[in-house]
mmCIF file of C-alpha atoms and ligand atoms in Angstrom:
data_model
loop_
_atom_site.group_PDB
_atom_site.id
_atom_site.type_symbol
_atom_site.label_atom_id
_atom_site.label_comp_id
_atom_site.label_asym_id
_atom_site.label_seq_id
_atom_site.Cartn_x
_atom_site.Cartn_y
_atom_site.Cartn_z
ATOM 1 C CA MET A 14 0.000 0.000 0.000
ATOM 2 C CA HIS A 15 1.452 3.358 -0.993
ATOM 3 C CA ALA A 16 0.778 6.626 0.777
ATOM 4 C CA VAL A 17 0.165 9.438 -1.670
ATOM 5 C CA ALA A 18 0.597 13.123 -1.059
ATOM 6 C CA ALA A 19 -2.203 14.704 0.895
ATOM 7 C CA SER A 20 -3.916 17.279 -1.274
ATOM 8 C CA SER A 21 -5.016 19.771 1.363
ATOM 9 C CA GLY A 22 -5.454 23.307 0.078
ATOM 10 C CA PRO A 23 -5.483 26.693 1.869
ATOM 11 C CA ALA A 24 -9.206 26.382 2.677
ATOM 12 C CA ASP A 25 -8.554 23.058 4.441
ATOM 13 C CA ARG A 26 -5.726 24.589 6.449
ATOM 14 C CA ILE A 27 -7.823 27.608 7.483
ATOM 15 C CA LEU A 28 -10.579 25.249 8.516
ATOM 16 C CA ALA A 29 -8.130 23.221 10.583
ATOM 17 C CA LEU A 30 -6.995 26.412 12.378
ATOM 18 C CA LEU A 31 -10.589 27.533 13.045
ATOM 19 C CA ARG A 32 -11.486 24.099 14.386
ATOM 20 C CA ALA A 33 -8.402 23.998 16.597
ATOM 21 C CA ALA A 34 -9.495 27.372 18.054
ATOM 22 C CA GLU A 35 -12.650 25.585 19.333
ATOM 23 C CA GLY A 36 -15.096 28.436 18.808
ATOM 24 C CA GLN A 37 -12.669 31.238 19.790
ATOM 25 C CA GLU A 38 -11.913 34.066 17.331
ATOM 26 C CA LEU A 39 -8.713 34.074 15.296
ATOM 27 C CA THR A 40 -7.543 37.298 13.663
ATOM 28 C CA GLY A 41 -6.963 37.448 9.932
ATOM 29 C CA VAL A 42 -3.402 38.584 10.641
ATOM 30 C CA ALA A 43 -2.703 35.539 12.817
ATOM 31 C CA ILE A 44 -4.173 33.155 10.221
ATOM 32 C CA ALA A 45 -2.239 34.811 7.399
ATOM 33 C CA ARG A 46 1.006 34.627 9.388
ATOM 34 C CA THR A 47 0.533 30.999 10.407
ATOM 35 C CA LEU A 48 -0.174 29.905 6.855
ATOM 36 C CA GLY A 49 2.383 32.223 5.218
ATOM 37 C CA VAL A 50 -0.225 33.847 2.957
ATOM 38 C CA SER A 51 -1.567 37.390 2.532
ATOM 39 C CA ARG A 52 -4.623 38.689 4.416
ATOM 40 C CA ALA A 53 -6.350 39.087 1.055
ATOM 41 C CA ALA A 54 -5.829 35.362 0.478
ATOM 42 C CA VAL A 55 -7.410 34.644 3.869
ATOM 43 C CA TRP A 56 -10.503 36.777 2.990
ATOM 44 C CA LYS A 57 -10.829 34.955 -0.308
ATOM 45 C CA GLN A 58 -10.698 31.550 1.360
ATOM 46 C CA MET A 59 -13.231 32.633 4.018
ATOM 47 C CA ASP A 60 -15.626 33.552 1.197
ATOM 48 C CA GLN A 61 -15.052 30.172 -0.422
ATOM 49 C CA LEU A 62 -15.730 28.341 2.826
ATOM 50 C CA ARG A 63 -18.960 30.323 3.293
ATOM 51 C CA ALA A 64 -19.972 29.458 -0.262
ATOM 52 C CA HIS A 65 -19.578 25.805 0.736
ATOM 53 C CA GLY A 66 -22.000 26.256 3.617
ATOM 54 C CA TYR A 67 -19.692 27.023 6.567
ATOM 55 C CA VAL A 68 -20.993 29.698 8.912
ATOM 56 C CA ILE A 69 -17.960 31.854 9.714
ATOM 57 C CA GLU A 70 -18.609 34.880 11.883
ATOM 58 C CA ALA A 71 -16.319 37.884 11.492
ATOM 59 C CA THR A 72 -16.155 40.383 14.370
ATOM 60 C CA PRO A 73 -14.237 43.609 13.684
ATOM 61 C CA GLY A 74 -11.096 43.768 15.806
ATOM 62 C CA ARG A 75 -11.500 40.197 17.085
ATOM 63 C CA GLY A 76 -11.388 38.018 14.019
ATOM 64 C CA TYR A 77 -13.048 34.933 12.610
ATOM 65 C CA ARG A 78 -14.960 32.185 14.387
ATOM 66 C CA LEU A 79 -16.327 28.924 12.990
ATOM 67 C CA ALA A 80 -19.972 28.910 14.073
ATOM 68 C CA ALA A 81 -21.287 25.912 12.076
ATOM 69 C CA ALA A 82 -20.251 23.362 9.458
ATOM 70 C CA PRO A 83 -22.426 22.558 6.419
ATOM 71 C CA GLN A 84 -24.961 19.737 6.525
ATOM 72 C CA HIS A 85 -24.290 18.627 2.951
ATOM 73 C CA LEU A 86 -21.238 16.587 2.160
ATOM 74 C CA VAL A 87 -18.290 18.772 1.123
ATOM 75 C CA GLU A 88 -14.668 17.918 0.513
ATOM 76 C CA THR A 89 -13.210 20.302 3.105
ATOM 77 C CA GLU A 90 -15.446 18.812 5.779
ATOM 78 C CA VAL A 91 -14.508 15.221 4.937
ATOM 79 C CA ARG A 92 -10.838 16.126 4.820
ATOM 80 C CA ALA A 93 -11.047 17.875 8.170
ATOM 81 C CA HIS A 94 -12.074 14.550 9.740
ATOM 82 C CA LEU A 95 -9.615 12.284 7.858
ATOM 83 C CA ARG A 96 -7.120 10.406 10.045
ATOM 84 C CA THR A 97 -5.792 7.961 7.454
ATOM 85 C CA THR A 98 -2.337 7.724 5.913
ATOM 86 C CA CYS A 99 -3.448 6.311 2.547
ATOM 87 C CA PHE A 100 -7.220 5.939 2.112
ATOM 88 C CA GLY A 101 -8.697 9.230 0.981
ATOM 89 C CA ARG A 102 -5.413 11.082 0.785
ATOM 90 C CA PHE A 103 -6.415 11.515 -2.831
ATOM 91 C CA LEU A 104 -10.079 12.358 -2.423
ATOM 92 C CA ARG A 105 -12.820 13.827 -4.559
ATOM 93 C CA VAL A 106 -16.244 14.644 -3.169
ATOM 94 C CA LEU A 107 -18.646 15.213 -6.056
ATOM 95 C CA ALA A 108 -22.080 16.772 -5.779
ATOM 96 C CA GLU A 109 -23.374 14.211 -8.269
ATOM 97 C CA VAL A 110 -22.000 11.427 -10.417
ATOM 98 C CA ASP A 111 -23.523 8.501 -12.298
ATOM 99 C CA SER A 112 -21.720 5.933 -10.131
ATOM 100 C CA THR A 113 -18.705 6.381 -7.862
ATOM 101 C CA ASN A 114 -17.636 2.838 -8.813
ATOM 102 C CA ARG A 115 -17.733 3.591 -12.529
ATOM 103 C CA HIS A 116 -15.937 6.915 -12.044
ATOM 104 C CA LEU A 117 -13.198 5.382 -9.890
ATOM 105 C CA GLY A 118 -12.852 2.386 -12.223
ATOM 106 C CA ALA A 119 -12.070 4.808 -15.063
ATOM 107 C CA LEU A 120 -9.480 6.580 -12.873
ATOM 108 C CA ALA A 121 -7.976 3.190 -11.989
ATOM 109 C CA ASP A 122 -7.563 2.384 -15.681
ATOM 110 C CA GLN A 123 -5.635 5.655 -16.004
ATOM 111 C CA GLY A 124 -3.256 4.628 -13.187
ATOM 112 C CA ALA A 125 -4.830 6.177 -10.058
ATOM 113 C CA THR A 126 -3.024 5.158 -6.882
ATOM 114 C CA GLU A 127 -4.209 2.788 -4.193
ATOM 115 C CA GLY A 128 -6.356 4.508 -1.595
ATOM 116 C CA THR A 129 -7.951 6.954 -4.049
ATOM 117 C CA VAL A 130 -11.475 7.672 -2.842
ATOM 118 C CA ILE A 131 -14.445 9.034 -4.776
ATOM 119 C CA VAL A 132 -17.459 10.185 -2.800
ATOM 120 C CA ALA A 133 -20.709 11.537 -4.192
ATOM 121 C CA ASP A 134 -23.560 13.334 -2.492
ATOM 122 C CA ALA A 135 -25.876 11.764 -5.084
ATOM 123 C CA GLN A 136 -25.642 9.142 -7.832
ATOM 124 C CA THR A 137 -27.774 9.102 -10.963
ATOM 125 C CA ALA A 138 -26.937 5.482 -11.847
ATOM 126 C CA GLY A 139 -25.733 3.918 -8.606
ATOM 127 C CA ARG A 140 -24.845 0.289 -9.239
ATOM 128 C CA GLY A 141 -25.821 -2.649 -7.100
ATOM 129 C CA ARG A 142 -24.840 -6.300 -7.368
ATOM 130 C CA LEU A 143 -26.265 -8.477 -10.104
ATOM 131 C CA ALA A 144 -27.004 -5.489 -12.376
ATOM 132 C CA ARG A 145 -29.345 -3.908 -9.840
ATOM 133 C CA THR A 146 -29.480 -0.180 -9.136
ATOM 134 C CA TRP A 147 -28.702 1.563 -5.859
ATOM 135 C CA PHE A 148 -31.114 4.219 -4.625
ATOM 136 C CA SER A 149 -28.895 7.308 -4.262
ATOM 137 C CA PRO A 150 -30.768 10.546 -3.491
ATOM 138 C CA PRO A 151 -28.788 13.688 -2.487
ATOM 139 C CA GLY A 152 -28.158 15.076 0.984
ATOM 140 C CA ARG A 153 -28.868 11.963 2.986
ATOM 141 C CA ASN A 154 -26.550 8.980 2.619
ATOM 142 C CA LEU A 155 -22.993 7.899 1.923
ATOM 143 C CA TYR A 156 -21.949 6.645 -1.513
ATOM 144 C CA PHE A 157 -18.219 6.133 -1.896
ATOM 145 C CA SER A 158 -15.625 3.963 -3.604
ATOM 146 C CA VAL A 159 -12.074 3.089 -2.578
ATOM 147 C CA LEU A 160 -9.404 1.936 -5.010
ATOM 148 C CA LEU A 161 -7.308 -1.047 -3.889
ATOM 149 C CA ARG A 162 -4.381 -2.660 -5.631
ATOM 150 C CA PRO A 163 -3.790 -5.671 -3.381
ATOM 151 C CA ALA A 164 -0.740 -7.850 -4.030
ATOM 152 C CA VAL A 165 -2.735 -11.029 -3.393
ATOM 153 C CA GLU A 166 -4.206 -13.897 -5.404
ATOM 154 C CA PRO A 167 -7.663 -13.284 -6.926
ATOM 155 C CA SER A 168 -8.981 -16.083 -4.674
ATOM 156 C CA LEU A 169 -8.236 -13.915 -1.623
ATOM 157 C CA ALA A 170 -9.366 -10.679 -3.291
ATOM 158 C CA VAL A 171 -12.884 -12.122 -3.622
ATOM 159 C CA THR A 172 -13.165 -11.929 0.172
ATOM 160 C CA LEU A 173 -12.940 -8.105 0.085
ATOM 161 C CA PRO A 174 -16.746 -7.628 0.255
ATOM 162 C CA LEU A 175 -16.731 -9.560 3.536
ATOM 163 C CA LEU A 176 -13.820 -7.520 4.833
ATOM 164 C CA ALA A 177 -15.614 -4.281 3.930
ATOM 165 C CA GLY A 178 -18.796 -5.603 5.549
ATOM 166 C CA CYS A 179 -16.868 -6.369 8.717
ATOM 167 C CA THR A 180 -15.379 -2.867 8.715
ATOM 168 C CA VAL A 181 -18.766 -1.212 8.253
ATOM 169 C CA ALA A 182 -20.402 -3.352 10.932
ATOM 170 C CA ASN A 183 -17.736 -2.539 13.501
ATOM 171 C CA VAL A 184 -17.785 1.194 12.754
ATOM 172 C CA LEU A 185 -21.570 1.257 13.053
ATOM 173 C CA ALA A 186 -21.395 -0.578 16.360
ATOM 174 C CA ALA A 187 -18.944 2.079 17.579
ATOM 175 C CA VAL A 188 -20.838 5.179 16.373
ATOM 176 C CA ALA A 189 -24.271 3.855 17.288
ATOM 177 C CA PRO A 190 -23.763 1.501 20.261
ATOM 178 C CA GLU A 191 -27.521 1.356 20.740
ATOM 179 C CA LEU A 192 -27.742 -0.470 17.394
ATOM 180 C CA ASP A 193 -24.773 -2.808 17.974
ATOM 181 C CA ALA A 194 -26.881 -5.857 18.804
ATOM 182 C CA GLN A 195 -28.916 -5.452 15.586
ATOM 183 C CA VAL A 196 -25.984 -5.062 13.130
ATOM 184 C CA ARG A 197 -25.729 -8.173 10.937
ATOM 185 C CA ILE A 198 -23.593 -9.110 7.940
ATOM 186 C CA LYS A 199 -25.518 -10.819 5.178
ATOM 187 C CA TRP A 200 -23.091 -12.885 3.108
ATOM 188 C CA PRO A 201 -21.595 -11.877 0.787
ATOM 189 C CA ASN A 202 -22.003 -8.117 0.733
ATOM 190 C CA ASP A 203 -24.774 -6.529 2.796
ATOM 191 C CA ILE A 204 -25.170 -5.022 6.217
ATOM 192 C CA TRP A 205 -28.572 -5.349 7.765
ATOM 193 C CA LEU A 206 -30.131 -3.785 10.826
ATOM 194 C CA GLY A 207 -32.521 -6.346 12.210
ATOM 195 C CA PRO A 208 -34.761 -7.472 9.327
ATOM 196 C CA ARG A 209 -33.840 -4.635 6.900
ATOM 197 C CA LYS A 210 -30.930 -3.800 4.622
ATOM 198 C CA LEU A 211 -28.861 -0.774 5.606
ATOM 199 C CA CYS A 212 -25.754 -0.964 3.449
ATOM 200 C CA GLY A 213 -24.518 -2.664 0.295
ATOM 201 C CA VAL A 214 -20.960 -3.340 -0.875
ATOM 202 C CA LEU A 215 -20.078 -3.722 -4.545
ATOM 203 C CA CYS A 216 -16.520 -4.853 -5.312
ATOM 204 C CA GLU A 217 -15.497 -4.696 -8.971
ATOM 205 C CA MET A 218 -12.209 -6.422 -9.746
ATOM 206 C CA GLN A 219 -9.835 -6.286 -12.713
ATOM 207 C CA ALA A 220 -7.624 -9.375 -12.581
ATOM 208 C CA GLU A 221 -5.788 -12.066 -14.500
ATOM 209 C CA THR A 222 -5.727 -15.713 -13.400
ATOM 210 C CA ASP A 223 -3.012 -15.155 -10.824
ATOM 211 C CA ARG A 224 -2.832 -11.388 -10.436
ATOM 212 C CA VAL A 225 -5.145 -8.609 -9.309
ATOM 213 C CA HIS A 226 -4.843 -5.311 -11.141
ATOM 214 C CA HIS A 227 -7.266 -3.409 -8.989
ATOM 215 C CA VAL A 228 -10.453 -3.674 -7.003
ATOM 216 C CA VAL A 229 -12.953 -0.845 -6.682
ATOM 217 C CA VAL A 230 -14.762 -1.259 -3.371
ATOM 218 C CA GLY A 231 -18.041 0.666 -3.475
ATOM 219 C CA ILE A 232 -20.084 1.218 -0.347
ATOM 220 C CA GLY A 233 -23.606 2.604 -0.167
ATOM 221 C CA LEU A 234 -24.833 3.288 3.360
ATOM 222 C CA ASN A 235 -28.268 4.695 4.196
ATOM 223 C CA VAL A 236 -27.512 7.308 6.834
ATOM 224 C CA ASN A 237 -30.097 10.065 7.292
ATOM 225 C CA LEU A 238 -32.838 8.909 4.958
ATOM 226 C CA GLY A 239 -36.343 9.189 6.432
ATOM 227 C CA ARG A 240 -38.773 6.287 6.079
ATOM 228 C CA ASP A 241 -41.084 8.382 3.877
ATOM 229 C CA GLU A 242 -38.137 9.168 1.586
ATOM 230 C CA LEU A 243 -37.630 5.507 0.704
ATOM 231 C CA PRO A 244 -39.341 4.456 -2.540
ATOM 232 C CA PRO A 245 -42.435 2.368 -1.715
ATOM 233 C CA ALA A 246 -40.780 -0.726 -3.188
ATOM 234 C CA LEU A 247 -37.943 -0.484 -0.649
ATOM 235 C CA ARG A 248 -39.949 0.576 2.392
ATOM 236 C CA ALA A 249 -40.384 -2.910 3.813
ATOM 237 C CA SER A 250 -36.880 -4.147 3.048
ATOM 238 C CA ALA A 251 -34.555 -1.153 3.619
ATOM 239 C CA THR A 252 -33.716 1.118 6.516
ATOM 240 C CA SER A 253 -31.292 3.881 7.505
ATOM 241 C CA LEU A 254 -29.230 4.668 10.588
ATOM 242 C CA ALA A 255 -31.461 7.642 11.375
ATOM 243 C CA ILE A 256 -34.649 5.594 11.051
ATOM 244 C CA ALA A 257 -33.250 2.972 13.415
ATOM 245 C CA ALA A 258 -31.552 5.287 15.919
ATOM 246 C CA GLY A 259 -34.076 8.123 15.851
ATOM 247 C CA HIS A 260 -31.483 10.845 15.277
ATOM 248 C CA PRO A 261 -29.322 12.063 12.371
ATOM 249 C CA PHE A 262 -25.627 11.246 11.920
ATOM 250 C CA ASP A 263 -22.740 13.443 10.747
ATOM 251 C CA ARG A 264 -21.939 11.965 7.349
ATOM 252 C CA ALA A 265 -18.442 13.453 7.026
ATOM 253 C CA GLY A 266 -17.368 12.144 10.421
ATOM 254 C CA LEU A 267 -18.893 8.751 9.670
ATOM 255 C CA LEU A 268 -17.136 8.550 6.319
ATOM 256 C CA ALA A 269 -13.791 9.418 7.930
ATOM 257 C CA ALA A 270 -14.339 6.738 10.594
ATOM 258 C CA LEU A 271 -15.169 4.166 7.887
ATOM 259 C CA LEU A 272 -12.066 5.013 5.879
ATOM 260 C CA ALA A 273 -9.846 4.881 8.970
ATOM 261 C CA ARG A 274 -11.127 1.469 10.042
ATOM 262 C CA PHE A 275 -11.100 0.120 6.496
ATOM 263 C CA GLU A 276 -7.468 1.170 6.065
ATOM 264 C CA THR A 277 -6.433 -0.614 9.282
ATOM 265 C CA ASP A 278 -8.494 -3.703 8.438
ATOM 266 C CA TYR A 279 -7.142 -3.798 4.882
ATOM 267 C CA LEU A 280 -3.534 -3.733 6.111
ATOM 268 C CA LEU A 281 -4.219 -6.683 8.406
ATOM 269 C CA TRP A 282 -6.116 -8.540 5.659
ATOM 270 C CA SER A 283 -3.188 -7.957 3.250
ATOM 271 C CA GLU A 284 -0.886 -9.694 5.736
ATOM 272 C CA ARG A 285 -3.114 -12.422 7.155
ATOM 273 C CA GLY A 286 -6.148 -12.770 4.906
ATOM 274 C CA LEU A 287 -9.672 -13.150 6.255
ATOM 275 C CA ALA A 288 -8.669 -15.218 9.318
ATOM 276 C CA PRO A 289 -8.479 -12.290 11.814
ATOM 277 C CA PHE A 290 -12.007 -11.260 10.795
ATOM 278 C CA LEU A 291 -13.746 -14.607 10.996
ATOM 279 C CA ALA A 292 -14.812 -14.248 14.614
ATOM 280 C CA ASP A 293 -16.563 -10.938 13.868
ATOM 281 C CA LEU A 294 -18.071 -12.259 10.656
ATOM 282 C CA ARG A 295 -19.440 -15.290 12.442
ATOM 283 C CA ALA A 296 -20.745 -13.265 15.390
ATOM 284 C CA ARG A 297 -22.721 -11.049 12.989
ATOM 285 C CA ASP A 298 -23.659 -13.687 10.407
ATOM 286 C CA LEU A 299 -27.312 -13.009 9.509
ATOM 287 C CA LEU A 300 -27.602 -16.316 7.675
ATOM 288 C CA TYR A 301 -26.367 -18.615 10.406
ATOM 289 C CA ASP A 302 -28.860 -21.350 11.186
ATOM 290 C CA ARG A 303 -31.449 -19.733 8.917
ATOM 291 C CA PRO A 304 -33.381 -21.482 6.166
ATOM 292 C CA LEU A 305 -31.999 -20.124 2.902
ATOM 293 C CA VAL A 306 -32.677 -20.139 -0.794
ATOM 294 C CA VAL A 307 -29.588 -19.509 -2.916
ATOM 295 C CA GLU A 308 -29.980 -18.569 -6.570
ATOM 296 C CA GLN A 309 -26.907 -19.377 -8.609
ATOM 297 C CA ALA A 310 -26.534 -19.010 -12.378
ATOM 298 C CA GLY A 311 -29.513 -21.033 -13.511
ATOM 299 C CA ARG A 312 -30.019 -23.187 -10.391
ATOM 300 C CA VAL A 313 -31.582 -22.807 -6.987
ATOM 301 C CA VAL A 314 -30.320 -24.546 -3.862
ATOM 302 C CA GLN A 315 -31.983 -24.634 -0.487
ATOM 303 C CA GLY A 316 -30.703 -25.428 2.948
ATOM 304 C CA ARG A 317 -29.641 -23.989 6.267
ATOM 305 C CA GLY A 318 -26.812 -21.482 6.720
ATOM 306 C CA ALA A 319 -23.927 -23.113 8.596
ATOM 307 C CA GLY A 320 -21.317 -20.387 8.734
ATOM 308 C CA ILE A 321 -18.674 -18.494 6.791
ATOM 309 C CA GLN A 322 -15.374 -20.235 6.065
ATOM 310 C CA ALA A 323 -11.827 -18.890 6.008
ATOM 311 C CA ASP A 324 -11.894 -18.714 2.195
ATOM 312 C CA GLY A 325 -15.015 -16.532 2.373
ATOM 313 C CA SER A 326 -17.434 -19.193 1.167
ATOM 314 C CA LEU A 327 -20.779 -19.841 2.841
ATOM 315 C CA VAL A 328 -21.604 -23.305 4.117
ATOM 316 C CA LEU A 329 -25.079 -24.549 3.314
ATOM 317 C CA VAL A 330 -26.456 -27.731 4.840
ATOM 318 C CA ALA A 331 -29.106 -29.286 2.579
ATOM 319 C CA PRO A 332 -32.217 -30.991 4.006
ATOM 320 C CA ASP A 333 -30.516 -34.392 3.487
ATOM 321 C CA GLY A 334 -27.609 -33.272 5.683
ATOM 322 C CA SER A 335 -25.085 -32.823 2.861
ATOM 323 C CA ARG A 336 -22.839 -29.751 2.996
ATOM 324 C CA GLN A 337 -22.173 -27.406 0.123
ATOM 325 C CA ASP A 338 -19.708 -24.544 -0.132
ATOM 326 C CA ILE A 339 -21.401 -21.579 -1.743
ATOM 327 C CA CYS A 340 -18.948 -19.195 -3.394
ATOM 328 C CA SER A 341 -21.369 -16.941 -5.239
ATOM 329 C CA GLY A 342 -25.062 -16.325 -5.627
ATOM 330 C CA ASP A 343 -28.024 -14.347 -4.422
ATOM 331 C CA VAL A 344 -29.175 -15.488 -1.006
ATOM 332 C CA HIS A 345 -32.701 -15.087 0.264
ATOM 333 C CA VAL A 346 -33.523 -15.686 3.886
ATOM 334 C CA ARG A 347 -36.836 -17.437 4.357
ATOM 335 C CA LEU A 348 -37.812 -15.096 7.162
ATOM 336 C CA GLY A 349 -40.205 -16.438 9.713
ATOM 337 C CA VAL A 350 -39.188 -20.026 8.969
ATOM 338 C CA ARG A 351 -36.826 -21.722 11.415
ATOM 339 C CA ALA A 352 -34.667 -24.556 10.113
HETATM 340 C C1 LIG B 17 -25.612 -4.047 -3.428
HETATM 341 O O1 LIG B 17 -26.108 -4.199 -2.316
HETATM 342 O O2 LIG B 17 -26.121 -4.558 -4.425
HETATM 343 C C2 LIG B 17 -24.368 -3.214 -3.558
HETATM 344 C C3 LIG B 17 -24.675 -1.732 -3.560
HETATM 345 C C4 LIG B 17 -23.437 -0.876 -3.665
HETATM 346 C C5 LIG B 17 -23.784 0.594 -3.805
HETATM 347 C C6 LIG B 17 -22.569 1.457 -3.770
HETATM 348 S S1 LIG B 17 -22.970 3.172 -3.659
HETATM 349 C C7 LIG B 17 -21.311 3.594 -3.950
HETATM 350 C C8 LIG B 17 -20.795 2.654 -5.015
HETATM 351 N N1 LIG B 17 -21.084 3.165 -6.334
HETATM 352 C C9 LIG B 17 -21.959 2.437 -6.983
HETATM 353 O O3 LIG B 17 -22.398 2.661 -8.129
HETATM 354 N N2 LIG B 17 -22.322 1.373 -6.230
HETATM 355 C C10 LIG B 17 -21.626 1.359 -4.965
#
């Protein structure tokens, strides 16, 4: 994993100073001196920050004070929270894009470095697994993609959706402890809260038989969506953090926490594979001991979920007691039916 240069501009640095002042005023002269820029440059940046939705109060003779940060997702705000060394050090937060996965995949083909992150406030053609779409309205959720170039065999790289699921589950448990007991991982790529889907992971890999070129890990997480904002078709099956917790979440802070944990988890996974994550995966396995229907290219198999294995496959025990390793497919839980 390579660290790339942080691209923090003057607005980011002014923001960092205002935040460090914790609500106290800072004079334009002091800011200009600290950053080695002119006072005119400081005024210009203050205007830019205000245009991005920051409320910056200016009191004559006393200076500038950060009164409020914007609610919508902006690059400066995400960067202000970032604590990573690699993930998101090259970062773009777009107001709208067709799909962050498609956009980042194109950047990857042009040689973008590992850890590049594309975030969008809205997607017009968000992609889900199995050619589905991902509901991506503006101002509410997180839609982001991380570029990985793991030096591992493709057979290990296919476990990345589980790794990402594990990361998301653990971050959610930390930021919303009241929801911890409900956070479940649905093999191979979803996070559920109780009986509803909260988050989907879409990993798109470019590889040869024995070598991975890159993997775009795309994560869509319903954060502040209200129940009445969900399309009727999703209302029974999807949820958001805010619906479940009863209060909104700071998307920029949440995104930074996800990137930080994902970076740490990815480093460990690069060294030791999925093994260190199996205990968490098994503890949060939604499918364990549930009656399942698995649709695989042209065939349907039924059985009971019997755990996730070290290679990332799902064990299914058929009604006759035979075991099958499921490596791919669309899994439906027969809710309400106990095995
Ligand atoms: C699924 O559950 O089917 C996976 C959904 C993945 C959605 C995310 S949103 C960010 C990234 N960009 C996309 O186009 N898709 C993924």
